[in-house]
Coordinates of N, CA, C and O in Angstrom, one line a residue:
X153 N -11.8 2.6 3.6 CA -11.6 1.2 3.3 C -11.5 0.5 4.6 O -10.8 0.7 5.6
X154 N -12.6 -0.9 4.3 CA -11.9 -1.4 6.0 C -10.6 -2.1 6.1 O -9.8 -1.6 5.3
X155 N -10.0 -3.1 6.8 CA -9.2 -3.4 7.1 C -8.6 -4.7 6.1 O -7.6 -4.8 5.4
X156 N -9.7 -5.5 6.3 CA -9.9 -6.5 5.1 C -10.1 -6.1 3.8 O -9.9 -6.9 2.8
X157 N -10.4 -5.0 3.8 CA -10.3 -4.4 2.1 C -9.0 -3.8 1.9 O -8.5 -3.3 0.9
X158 N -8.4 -4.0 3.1 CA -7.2 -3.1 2.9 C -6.0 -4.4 2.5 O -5.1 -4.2 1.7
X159 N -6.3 -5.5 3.2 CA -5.3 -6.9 3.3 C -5.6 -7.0 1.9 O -4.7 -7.3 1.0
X160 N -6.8 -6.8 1.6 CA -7.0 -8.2 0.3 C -6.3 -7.2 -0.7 O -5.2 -7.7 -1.0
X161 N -6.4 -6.0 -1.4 CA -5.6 -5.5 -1.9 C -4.8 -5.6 -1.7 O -4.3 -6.3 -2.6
X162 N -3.9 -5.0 -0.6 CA -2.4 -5.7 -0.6 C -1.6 -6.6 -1.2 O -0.5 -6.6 -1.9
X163 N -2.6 -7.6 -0.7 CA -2.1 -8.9 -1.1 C -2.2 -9.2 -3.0 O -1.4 -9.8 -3.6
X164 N -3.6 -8.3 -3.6 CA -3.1 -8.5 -5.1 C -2.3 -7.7 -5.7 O -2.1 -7.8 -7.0
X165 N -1.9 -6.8 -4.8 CA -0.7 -6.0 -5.6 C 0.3 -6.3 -5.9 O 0.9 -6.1 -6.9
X166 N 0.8 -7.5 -4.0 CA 2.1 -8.0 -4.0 C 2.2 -9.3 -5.5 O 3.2 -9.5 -6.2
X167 N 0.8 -10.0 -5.4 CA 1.2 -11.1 -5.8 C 1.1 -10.3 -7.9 O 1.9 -10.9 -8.7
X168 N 0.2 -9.3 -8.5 CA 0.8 -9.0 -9.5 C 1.7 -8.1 -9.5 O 2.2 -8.1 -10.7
X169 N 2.4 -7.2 -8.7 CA 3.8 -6.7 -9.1 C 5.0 -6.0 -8.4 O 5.7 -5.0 -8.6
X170 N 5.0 -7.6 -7.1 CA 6.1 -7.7 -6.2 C 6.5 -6.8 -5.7 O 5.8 -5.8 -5.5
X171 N 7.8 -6.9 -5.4 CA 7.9 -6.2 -4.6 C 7.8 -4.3 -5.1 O 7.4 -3.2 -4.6
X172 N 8.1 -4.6 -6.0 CA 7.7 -2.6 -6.4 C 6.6 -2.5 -6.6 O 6.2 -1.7 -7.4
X173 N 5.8 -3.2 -5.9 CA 4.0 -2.8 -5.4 C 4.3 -1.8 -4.1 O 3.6 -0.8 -3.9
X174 N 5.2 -2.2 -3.4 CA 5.2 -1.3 -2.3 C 5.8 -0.1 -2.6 O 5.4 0.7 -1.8
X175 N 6.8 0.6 -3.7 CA 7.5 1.2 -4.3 C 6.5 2.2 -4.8 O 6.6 3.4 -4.7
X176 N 5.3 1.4 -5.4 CA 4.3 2.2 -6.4 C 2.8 2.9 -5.3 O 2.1 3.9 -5.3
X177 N 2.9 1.6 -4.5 CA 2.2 2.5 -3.3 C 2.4 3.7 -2.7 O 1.6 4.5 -2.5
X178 N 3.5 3.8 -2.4 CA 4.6 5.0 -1.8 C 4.2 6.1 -2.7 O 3.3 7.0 -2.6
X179 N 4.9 5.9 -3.7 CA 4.3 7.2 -4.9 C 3.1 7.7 -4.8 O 2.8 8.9 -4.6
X180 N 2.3 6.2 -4.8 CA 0.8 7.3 -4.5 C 0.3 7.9 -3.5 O -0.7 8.7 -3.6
X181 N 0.9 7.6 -2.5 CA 0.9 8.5 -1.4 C 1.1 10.4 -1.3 O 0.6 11.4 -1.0
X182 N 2.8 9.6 -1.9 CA 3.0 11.0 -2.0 C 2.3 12.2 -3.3 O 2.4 13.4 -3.2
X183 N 1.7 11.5 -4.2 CA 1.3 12.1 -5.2 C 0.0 12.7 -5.1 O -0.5 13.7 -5.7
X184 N -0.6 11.6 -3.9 CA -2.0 12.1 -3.4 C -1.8 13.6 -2.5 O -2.3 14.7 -2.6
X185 N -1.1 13.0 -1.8 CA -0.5 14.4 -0.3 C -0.6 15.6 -1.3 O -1.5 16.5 -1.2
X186 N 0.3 15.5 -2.2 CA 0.8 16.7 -2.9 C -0.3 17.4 -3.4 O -0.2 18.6 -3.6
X187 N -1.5 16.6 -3.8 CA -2.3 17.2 -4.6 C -3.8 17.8 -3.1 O -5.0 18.2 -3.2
X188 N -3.0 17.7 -2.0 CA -3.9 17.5 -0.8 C -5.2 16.8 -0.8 O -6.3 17.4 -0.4
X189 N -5.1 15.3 -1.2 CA -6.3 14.2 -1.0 C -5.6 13.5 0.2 O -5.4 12.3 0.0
X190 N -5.3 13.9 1.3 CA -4.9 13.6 2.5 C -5.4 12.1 2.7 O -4.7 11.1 2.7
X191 N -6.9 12.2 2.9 CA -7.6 10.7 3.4 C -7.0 9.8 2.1 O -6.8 8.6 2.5
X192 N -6.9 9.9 1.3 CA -6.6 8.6 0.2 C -5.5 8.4 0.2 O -5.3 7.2 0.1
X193 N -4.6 9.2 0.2 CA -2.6 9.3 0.7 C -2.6 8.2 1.6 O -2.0 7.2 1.5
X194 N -3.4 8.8 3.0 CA -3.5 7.7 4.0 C -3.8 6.8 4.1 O -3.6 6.1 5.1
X195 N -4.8 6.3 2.9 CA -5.2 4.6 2.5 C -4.1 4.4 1.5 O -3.9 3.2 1.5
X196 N -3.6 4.7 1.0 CA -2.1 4.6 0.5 C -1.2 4.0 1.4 O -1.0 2.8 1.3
X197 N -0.7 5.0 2.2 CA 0.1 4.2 2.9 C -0.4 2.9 3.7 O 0.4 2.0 3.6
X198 N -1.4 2.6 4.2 CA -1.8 2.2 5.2 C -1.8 0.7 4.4 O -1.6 -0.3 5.1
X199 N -2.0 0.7 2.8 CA -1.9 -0.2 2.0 C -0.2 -0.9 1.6 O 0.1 -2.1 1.5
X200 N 0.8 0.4 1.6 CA 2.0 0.4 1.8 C 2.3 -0.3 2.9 O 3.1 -1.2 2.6
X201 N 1.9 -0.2 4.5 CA 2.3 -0.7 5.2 C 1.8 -2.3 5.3 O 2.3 -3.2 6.0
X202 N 1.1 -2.5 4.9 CA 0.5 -3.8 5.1 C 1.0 -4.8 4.3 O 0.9 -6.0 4.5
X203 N 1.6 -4.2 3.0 CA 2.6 -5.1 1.8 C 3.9 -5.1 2.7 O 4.3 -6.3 2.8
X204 N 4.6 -4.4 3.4 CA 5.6 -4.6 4.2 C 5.6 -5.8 5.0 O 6.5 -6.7 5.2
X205 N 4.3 -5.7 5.4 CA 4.1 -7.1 6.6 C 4.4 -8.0 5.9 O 5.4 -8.7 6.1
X206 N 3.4 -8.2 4.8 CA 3.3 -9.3 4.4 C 4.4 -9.7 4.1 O 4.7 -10.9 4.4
X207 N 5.3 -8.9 3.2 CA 6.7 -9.6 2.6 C 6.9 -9.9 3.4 O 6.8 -11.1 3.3
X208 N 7.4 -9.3 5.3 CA 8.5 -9.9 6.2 C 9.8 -9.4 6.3 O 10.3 -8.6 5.5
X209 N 10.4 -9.9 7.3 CA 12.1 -8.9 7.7 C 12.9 -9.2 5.8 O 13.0 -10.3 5.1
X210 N 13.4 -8.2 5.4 CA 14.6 -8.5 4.6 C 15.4 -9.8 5.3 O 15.4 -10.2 6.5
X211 N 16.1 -10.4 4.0 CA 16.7 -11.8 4.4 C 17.9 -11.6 3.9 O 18.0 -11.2 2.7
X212 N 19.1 -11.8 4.8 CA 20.5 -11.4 4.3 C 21.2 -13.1 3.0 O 22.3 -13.0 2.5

């Protein structure tokens, strides 16, 4: 996936199912690893990390 396919996903995950979009990403990471689909785990996360950004620092 390129980079931009990676943002724009992100971004409709966050905006239909907030923040446990990034929760549900994680899962599939690990669910992919486990089943050894290594490369898709890693567009997993890579999708995980990019919902991180976007939310921003936790706010006390």
């Amino acid at each position: 996936m390129r980079e931009i396919e990676i943002q724009s996903f992100a971004r409709q995950l966050l905006e239909a199912h907030g923040a446990k979009a990034i929760a549900e990403a994680a899962q599939n990471a690990i669910d992919l690893e486990a089943k050894g689909e290594v490369e898709l785990a890693r567009t997993w996360r890579h999708v995980e990390d990019a919902m991180k950004i976007m939310r921003g620092p936790h706010q006390s």
